[in-house]
């Protein structure tokens, strides 16, 4: 489904105070190029403008489709190592063309299938977000964070993105016992049964049900 892509050399900003806590960071307003190859899709045009940021022009023609989140564009990529059970936080800002719902997909690129999703609302104009991704399901390398904005056609501008290791900062989060009720959900969060065909989330893990 998703195709592997390589990175052009990009300078990531150094962090002074709590460098060990910031796993990866990029200020898109200081960049002039995007990755040399990204997830190809007819549903978006992707450019980078220095001083402006990462511009994702969502060309989605069917934003009301409950199961359709395309385009999904990496706003931070090739994260070296993610720990099983890790406690992570993503901070980013985005200027959205209209109010609506977007999703982040924090997933592996190394074949492990590890993934965590977060769905949330944005307002028209400038937004700042802090999103927790707790209890990461599997150790993986080469993870990426995809911005999925298919519900809101128009230009989304991302400026700065940070991936933070909460355990390295000393911030502790209360962990709830994981539910294992084997309920299945589609990517829109709707409950489905064993006859559903497509991508399914069960007990926090994503797989393809045929």
PDB file of C-alpha atoms in Angstrom:
ATOM      1  CA  UNK A   1       0.000   0.000   0.000  1.00  0.00           C
ATOM      2  CA  UNK A   2       2.539   2.548   1.060  1.00  0.00           C
ATOM      3  CA  UNK A   3       5.732   2.708  -0.949  1.00  0.00           C
ATOM      4  CA  UNK A   4       9.193   3.084   0.494  1.00  0.00           C
ATOM      5  CA  UNK A   5      10.867   6.370  -0.080  1.00  0.00           C
ATOM      6  CA  UNK A   6      14.226   7.872   0.683  1.00  0.00           C
ATOM      7  CA  UNK A   7      15.116  11.196   2.215  1.00  0.00           C
ATOM      8  CA  UNK A   8      17.154  13.964   0.766  1.00  0.00           C
ATOM      9  CA  UNK A   9      19.642  15.308   3.272  1.00  0.00           C
ATOM     10  CA  UNK A  10      17.830  17.610   5.669  1.00  0.00           C
ATOM     11  CA  UNK A  11      19.174  19.509   8.656  1.00  0.00           C
ATOM     12  CA  UNK A  12      17.288  18.768  11.851  1.00  0.00           C
ATOM     13  CA  UNK A  13      17.430  21.436  14.520  1.00  0.00           C
ATOM     14  CA  UNK A  14      19.529  20.864  17.604  1.00  0.00           C
ATOM     15  CA  UNK A  15      17.752  21.054  20.940  1.00  0.00           C
ATOM     16  CA  UNK A  16      19.704  22.294  23.928  1.00  0.00           C
ATOM     17  CA  UNK A  17      17.749  21.908  27.158  1.00  0.00           C
ATOM     18  CA  UNK A  18      16.354  18.368  26.986  1.00  0.00           C
ATOM     19  CA  UNK A  19      17.988  16.978  23.867  1.00  0.00           C
ATOM     20  CA  UNK A  20      17.594  13.383  24.997  1.00  0.00           C
ATOM     21  CA  UNK A  21      13.800  13.853  25.142  1.00  0.00           C
ATOM     22  CA  UNK A  22      13.366  15.058  21.566  1.00  0.00           C
ATOM     23  CA  UNK A  23      13.597  12.005  19.326  1.00  0.00           C
ATOM     24  CA  UNK A  24      13.241  14.003  16.127  1.00  0.00           C
ATOM     25  CA  UNK A  25      12.340  17.540  15.144  1.00  0.00           C
ATOM     26  CA  UNK A  26      11.965  19.459  11.920  1.00  0.00           C
ATOM     27  CA  UNK A  27      11.121  23.084  11.244  1.00  0.00           C
ATOM     28  CA  UNK A  28       9.526  23.058   7.799  1.00  0.00           C
ATOM     29  CA  UNK A  29       9.711  26.850   7.542  1.00  0.00           C
ATOM     30  CA  UNK A  30      13.503  26.497   7.315  1.00  0.00           C
ATOM     31  CA  UNK A  31      13.440  23.865   4.554  1.00  0.00           C
ATOM     32  CA  UNK A  32      13.371  24.311   0.787  1.00  0.00           C
ATOM     33  CA  UNK A  33      12.728  20.710  -0.325  1.00  0.00           C
ATOM     34  CA  UNK A  34      10.439  17.852   0.553  1.00  0.00           C
ATOM     35  CA  UNK A  35      11.456  14.192   0.522  1.00  0.00           C
ATOM     36  CA  UNK A  36      12.644  13.188  -2.943  1.00  0.00           C
ATOM     37  CA  UNK A  37       9.839  10.630  -3.163  1.00  0.00           C
ATOM     38  CA  UNK A  38       6.718  10.586  -1.016  1.00  0.00           C
ATOM     39  CA  UNK A  39       3.606   8.459  -0.785  1.00  0.00           C
ATOM     40  CA  UNK A  40       2.157   8.975  -4.291  1.00  0.00           C
ATOM     41  CA  UNK A  41      -1.446  10.009  -4.508  1.00  0.00           C
ATOM     42  CA  UNK A  42      -3.675  11.899  -6.882  1.00  0.00           C
ATOM     43  CA  UNK A  43      -5.389  13.408  -3.847  1.00  0.00           C
ATOM     44  CA  UNK A  44      -2.729  15.977  -2.942  1.00  0.00           C
ATOM     45  CA  UNK A  45      -0.045  18.319  -4.183  1.00  0.00           C
ATOM     46  CA  UNK A  46       2.896  18.638  -1.769  1.00  0.00           C
ATOM     47  CA  UNK A  47       5.431  21.474  -1.767  1.00  0.00           C
ATOM     48  CA  UNK A  48       7.795  23.190   0.673  1.00  0.00           C
ATOM     49  CA  UNK A  49       8.323  26.960   0.817  1.00  0.00           C
ATOM     50  CA  UNK A  50      11.020  28.436   3.029  1.00  0.00           C
ATOM     51  CA  UNK A  51       9.424  30.804   5.504  1.00  0.00           C
ATOM     52  CA  UNK A  52       6.005  29.211   4.968  1.00  0.00           C
ATOM     53  CA  UNK A  53       6.351  25.491   5.660  1.00  0.00           C
ATOM     54  CA  UNK A  54       5.162  22.155   4.323  1.00  0.00           C
ATOM     55  CA  UNK A  55       2.159  22.815   2.098  1.00  0.00           C
ATOM     56  CA  UNK A  56      -0.266  19.929   1.581  1.00  0.00           C
ATOM     57  CA  UNK A  57      -2.916  20.904  -0.960  1.00  0.00           C
ATOM     58  CA  UNK A  58      -5.658  18.320  -0.399  1.00  0.00           C
ATOM     59  CA  UNK A  59      -7.446  17.642  -3.692  1.00  0.00           C
ATOM     60  CA  UNK A  60      -9.849  15.135  -2.174  1.00  0.00           C
ATOM     61  CA  UNK A  61     -13.018  14.787  -4.241  1.00  0.00           C
ATOM     62  CA  UNK A  62     -14.963  12.663  -1.748  1.00  0.00           C
ATOM     63  CA  UNK A  63     -14.308  14.024   1.768  1.00  0.00           C
ATOM     64  CA  UNK A  64     -17.597  12.622   3.081  1.00  0.00           C
ATOM     65  CA  UNK A  65     -16.480   9.025   2.544  1.00  0.00           C
ATOM     66  CA  UNK A  66     -16.238   7.739   6.130  1.00  0.00           C
ATOM     67  CA  UNK A  67     -13.389   5.328   5.361  1.00  0.00           C
ATOM     68  CA  UNK A  68     -11.289   7.608   3.206  1.00  0.00           C
ATOM     69  CA  UNK A  69      -8.482   9.642   4.777  1.00  0.00           C
ATOM     70  CA  UNK A  70      -6.286  10.215   1.723  1.00  0.00           C
ATOM     71  CA  UNK A  71      -4.011  12.021   1.284  1.00  0.00           C
ATOM     72  CA  UNK A  72      -1.607  10.777   3.935  1.00  0.00           C
ATOM     73  CA  UNK A  73       1.628  12.731   3.835  1.00  0.00           C
ATOM     74  CA  UNK A  74       4.681  12.154   6.077  1.00  0.00           C
ATOM     75  CA  UNK A  75       5.322  15.328   8.077  1.00  0.00           C
ATOM     76  CA  UNK A  76       8.241  13.679   9.870  1.00  0.00           C
ATOM     77  CA  UNK A  77      10.019  10.562   8.674  1.00  0.00           C
ATOM     78  CA  UNK A  78      12.670   7.896   9.193  1.00  0.00           C
ATOM     79  CA  UNK A  79      12.589   7.988  12.998  1.00  0.00           C
ATOM     80  CA  UNK A  80      15.531   5.762  14.008  1.00  0.00           C
ATOM     81  CA  UNK A  81      14.070   3.644  16.817  1.00  0.00           C
ATOM     82  CA  UNK A  82      10.727   3.355  18.615  1.00  0.00           C
ATOM     83  CA  UNK A  83      10.430   1.219  21.764  1.00  0.00           C
ATOM     84  CA  UNK A  84       7.729  -1.325  22.496  1.00  0.00           C
ATOM     85  CA  UNK A  85       5.537   0.145  25.211  1.00  0.00           C
ATOM     86  CA  UNK A  86       7.114   3.554  24.623  1.00  0.00           C
ATOM     87  CA  UNK A  87       5.382   6.743  25.707  1.00  0.00           C
ATOM     88  CA  UNK A  88       5.570   9.379  22.976  1.00  0.00           C
ATOM     89  CA  UNK A  89       4.184  12.805  22.255  1.00  0.00           C
ATOM     90  CA  UNK A  90       3.936  14.702  18.977  1.00  0.00           C
ATOM     91  CA  UNK A  91       3.797  18.487  18.956  1.00  0.00           C
ATOM     92  CA  UNK A  92       3.045  20.314  15.744  1.00  0.00           C
ATOM     93  CA  UNK A  93       1.255  23.312  14.339  1.00  0.00           C
ATOM     94  CA  UNK A  94      -0.852  23.526  11.212  1.00  0.00           C
ATOM     95  CA  UNK A  95      -2.800  26.201   9.406  1.00  0.00           C
ATOM     96  CA  UNK A  96      -5.963  24.494   8.151  1.00  0.00           C
ATOM     97  CA  UNK A  97      -8.172  25.781   5.308  1.00  0.00           C
ATOM     98  CA  UNK A  98     -11.396  24.977   7.201  1.00  0.00           C
ATOM     99  CA  UNK A  99     -12.678  23.339  10.350  1.00  0.00           C
ATOM    100  CA  UNK A 100     -12.937  19.566  10.323  1.00  0.00           C
ATOM    101  CA  UNK A 101     -11.310  16.295  11.321  1.00  0.00           C
ATOM    102  CA  UNK A 102      -7.776  15.075  10.597  1.00  0.00           C
ATOM    103  CA  UNK A 103      -5.766  12.054  11.656  1.00  0.00           C
ATOM    104  CA  UNK A 104      -2.154  11.278  12.514  1.00  0.00           C
ATOM    105  CA  UNK A 105      -0.823   7.815  11.715  1.00  0.00           C
ATOM    106  CA  UNK A 106       2.379   7.055  13.663  1.00  0.00           C
ATOM    107  CA  UNK A 107       3.552   3.869  11.990  1.00  0.00           C
ATOM    108  CA  UNK A 108       6.541   1.677  11.246  1.00  0.00           C
ATOM    109  CA  UNK A 109       8.178   1.431   7.851  1.00  0.00           C
ATOM    110  CA  UNK A 110      10.212  -1.709   8.570  1.00  0.00           C
ATOM    111  CA  UNK A 111       7.574  -4.379   8.065  1.00  0.00           C
ATOM    112  CA  UNK A 112       6.628  -4.849  11.727  1.00  0.00           C
ATOM    113  CA  UNK A 113       3.159  -3.414  11.196  1.00  0.00           C
ATOM    114  CA  UNK A 114       3.366  -1.250  14.324  1.00  0.00           C
ATOM    115  CA  UNK A 115       0.985   1.694  14.269  1.00  0.00           C
ATOM    116  CA  UNK A 116      -0.863   4.160  16.503  1.00  0.00           C
ATOM    117  CA  UNK A 117      -3.565   6.512  15.250  1.00  0.00           C
ATOM    118  CA  UNK A 118      -5.069   9.714  16.631  1.00  0.00           C
ATOM    119  CA  UNK A 119      -8.169  11.444  15.232  1.00  0.00           C
ATOM    120  CA  UNK A 120      -8.938  15.014  16.266  1.00  0.00           C
ATOM    121  CA  UNK A 121     -10.591  18.247  15.161  1.00  0.00           C
ATOM    122  CA  UNK A 122      -8.892  21.322  13.747  1.00  0.00           C
ATOM    123  CA  UNK A 123     -10.229  24.852  13.431  1.00  0.00           C
ATOM    124  CA  UNK A 124      -9.895  27.047  10.363  1.00  0.00           C
ATOM    125  CA  UNK A 125      -6.612  28.965  10.568  1.00  0.00           C
ATOM    126  CA  UNK A 126      -3.730  28.367  12.975  1.00  0.00           C
ATOM    127  CA  UNK A 127      -3.766  25.349  15.298  1.00  0.00           C
ATOM    128  CA  UNK A 128      -1.234  24.021  17.813  1.00  0.00           C
ATOM    129  CA  UNK A 129      -1.465  20.424  18.976  1.00  0.00           C
ATOM    130  CA  UNK A 130       0.113  18.130  21.536  1.00  0.00           C
ATOM    131  CA  UNK A 131      -0.909  14.540  20.825  1.00  0.00           C
ATOM    132  CA  UNK A 132       0.027  11.618  23.097  1.00  0.00           C
ATOM    133  CA  UNK A 133       0.823   8.210  21.628  1.00  0.00           C
ATOM    134  CA  UNK A 134       1.070   5.967  24.685  1.00  0.00           C
ATOM    135  CA  UNK A 135       2.066   2.299  24.945  1.00  0.00           C
ATOM    136  CA  UNK A 136       3.459   1.920  21.440  1.00  0.00           C
ATOM    137  CA  UNK A 137       2.598  -1.677  20.425  1.00  0.00           C
ATOM    138  CA  UNK A 138       5.863  -2.957  18.917  1.00  0.00           C
ATOM    139  CA  UNK A 139       9.537  -2.075  18.765  1.00  0.00           C
ATOM    140  CA  UNK A 140      10.340  -0.738  15.314  1.00  0.00           C
ATOM    141  CA  UNK A 141      12.773   1.303  13.272  1.00  0.00           C
ATOM    142  CA  UNK A 142      12.266   3.791  10.470  1.00  0.00           C
ATOM    143  CA  UNK A 143       8.876   4.996  11.720  1.00  0.00           C
ATOM    144  CA  UNK A 144       7.000   7.944  10.242  1.00  0.00           C
ATOM    145  CA  UNK A 145       4.202  10.292  11.221  1.00  0.00           C
ATOM    146  CA  UNK A 146       1.603  10.773   8.496  1.00  0.00           C
ATOM    147  CA  UNK A 147      -0.761  13.746   8.390  1.00  0.00           C
ATOM    148  CA  UNK A 148      -4.075  12.559   6.928  1.00  0.00           C
ATOM    149  CA  UNK A 149      -6.377  15.396   5.909  1.00  0.00           C
ATOM    150  CA  UNK A 150      -8.783  13.874   3.363  1.00  0.00           C
ATOM    151  CA  UNK A 151     -11.809  15.224   5.233  1.00  0.00           C
ATOM    152  CA  UNK A 152     -10.754  18.852   4.588  1.00  0.00           C
ATOM    153  CA  UNK A 153      -9.941  19.793   0.970  1.00  0.00           C
ATOM    154  CA  UNK A 154      -7.658  22.786   0.503  1.00  0.00           C
ATOM    155  CA  UNK A 155      -4.196  23.861   1.637  1.00  0.00           C
ATOM    156  CA  UNK A 156      -2.847  22.668   4.989  1.00  0.00           C
ATOM    157  CA  UNK A 157       0.421  24.302   6.065  1.00  0.00           C
ATOM    158  CA  UNK A 158       2.590  22.520   8.634  1.00  0.00           C
ATOM    159  CA  UNK A 159       5.393  24.503  10.221  1.00  0.00           C
ATOM    160  CA  UNK A 160       7.213  22.645  13.001  1.00  0.00           C
ATOM    161  CA  UNK A 161       6.985  19.041  14.200  1.00  0.00           C
ATOM    162  CA  UNK A 162       8.504  17.430  17.292  1.00  0.00           C
ATOM    163  CA  UNK A 163       8.491  13.801  18.435  1.00  0.00           C
ATOM    164  CA  UNK A 164       9.177  13.625  22.187  1.00  0.00           C
ATOM    165  CA  UNK A 165       9.993  10.611  24.352  1.00  0.00           C
ATOM    166  CA  UNK A 166       7.927  11.245  27.497  1.00  0.00           C
ATOM    167  CA  UNK A 167       9.842   8.725  29.591  1.00  0.00           C
ATOM    168  CA  UNK A 168      13.117  10.493  28.801  1.00  0.00           C
ATOM    169  CA  UNK A 169      11.641  13.804  29.969  1.00  0.00           C
ATOM    170  CA  UNK A 170      10.657  12.287  33.296  1.00  0.00           C
ATOM    171  CA  UNK A 171       6.961  12.888  32.525  1.00  0.00           C
ATOM    172  CA  UNK A 172       5.014   9.862  33.630  1.00  0.00           C
ATOM    173  CA  UNK A 173       1.594   8.948  32.343  1.00  0.00           C
ATOM    174  CA  UNK A 174      -0.938   6.752  34.076  1.00  0.00           C
ATOM    175  CA  UNK A 175      -1.274   3.513  32.140  1.00  0.00           C
ATOM    176  CA  UNK A 176      -4.673   1.889  32.026  1.00  0.00           C
ATOM    177  CA  UNK A 177      -5.028  -1.842  31.667  1.00  0.00           C
ATOM    178  CA  UNK A 178      -5.387  -2.690  28.002  1.00  0.00           C
ATOM    179  CA  UNK A 179      -8.783  -3.927  26.925  1.00  0.00           C
ATOM    180  CA  UNK A 180      -8.777  -7.204  25.045  1.00  0.00           C
ATOM    181  CA  UNK A 181     -12.404  -7.553  24.050  1.00  0.00           C
ATOM    182  CA  UNK A 182     -11.543  -8.381  20.420  1.00  0.00           C
ATOM    183  CA  UNK A 183     -13.971  -5.765  19.112  1.00  0.00           C
ATOM    184  CA  UNK A 184     -13.149  -4.751  15.540  1.00  0.00           C
ATOM    185  CA  UNK A 185     -13.266  -1.206  14.156  1.00  0.00           C
ATOM    186  CA  UNK A 186     -12.642   0.260  10.697  1.00  0.00           C
ATOM    187  CA  UNK A 187     -10.444   3.306  10.102  1.00  0.00           C
ATOM    188  CA  UNK A 188     -13.417   5.613  10.703  1.00  0.00           C
ATOM    189  CA  UNK A 189     -13.837   4.183  14.220  1.00  0.00           C
ATOM    190  CA  UNK A 190     -17.019   2.303  13.296  1.00  0.00           C
ATOM    191  CA  UNK A 191     -17.521  -1.134  14.835  1.00  0.00           C
ATOM    192  CA  UNK A 192     -17.445  -3.960  12.285  1.00  0.00           C
ATOM    193  CA  UNK A 193     -17.662  -7.752  12.419  1.00  0.00           C
ATOM    194  CA  UNK A 194     -15.590 -10.619  11.036  1.00  0.00           C
ATOM    195  CA  UNK A 195     -17.269 -10.345   7.634  1.00  0.00           C
ATOM    196  CA  UNK A 196     -15.902  -6.807   7.029  1.00  0.00           C
ATOM    197  CA  UNK A 197     -13.287  -6.581   4.254  1.00  0.00           C
ATOM    198  CA  UNK A 198     -10.430  -4.108   4.583  1.00  0.00           C
ATOM    199  CA  UNK A 199      -8.200  -2.545   7.244  1.00  0.00           C
ATOM    200  CA  UNK A 200      -9.386  -3.342  10.764  1.00  0.00           C
ATOM    201  CA  UNK A 201      -8.192  -2.198  14.211  1.00  0.00           C
ATOM    202  CA  UNK A 202      -8.542  -4.688  17.065  1.00  0.00           C
ATOM    203  CA  UNK A 203      -7.048  -4.260  20.555  1.00  0.00           C
ATOM    204  CA  UNK A 204      -4.960  -1.343  19.316  1.00  0.00           C
ATOM    205  CA  UNK A 205      -3.437  -3.194  16.363  1.00  0.00           C
ATOM    206  CA  UNK A 206      -4.166  -2.711  12.684  1.00  0.00           C
ATOM    207  CA  UNK A 207      -4.442  -5.528  10.155  1.00  0.00           C
ATOM    208  CA  UNK A 208      -6.080  -6.353   6.828  1.00  0.00           C
ATOM    209  CA  UNK A 209      -9.184  -8.516   7.105  1.00  0.00           C
ATOM    210  CA  UNK A 210      -9.874 -10.454   3.903  1.00  0.00           C
TER     211      UNK A 210
END
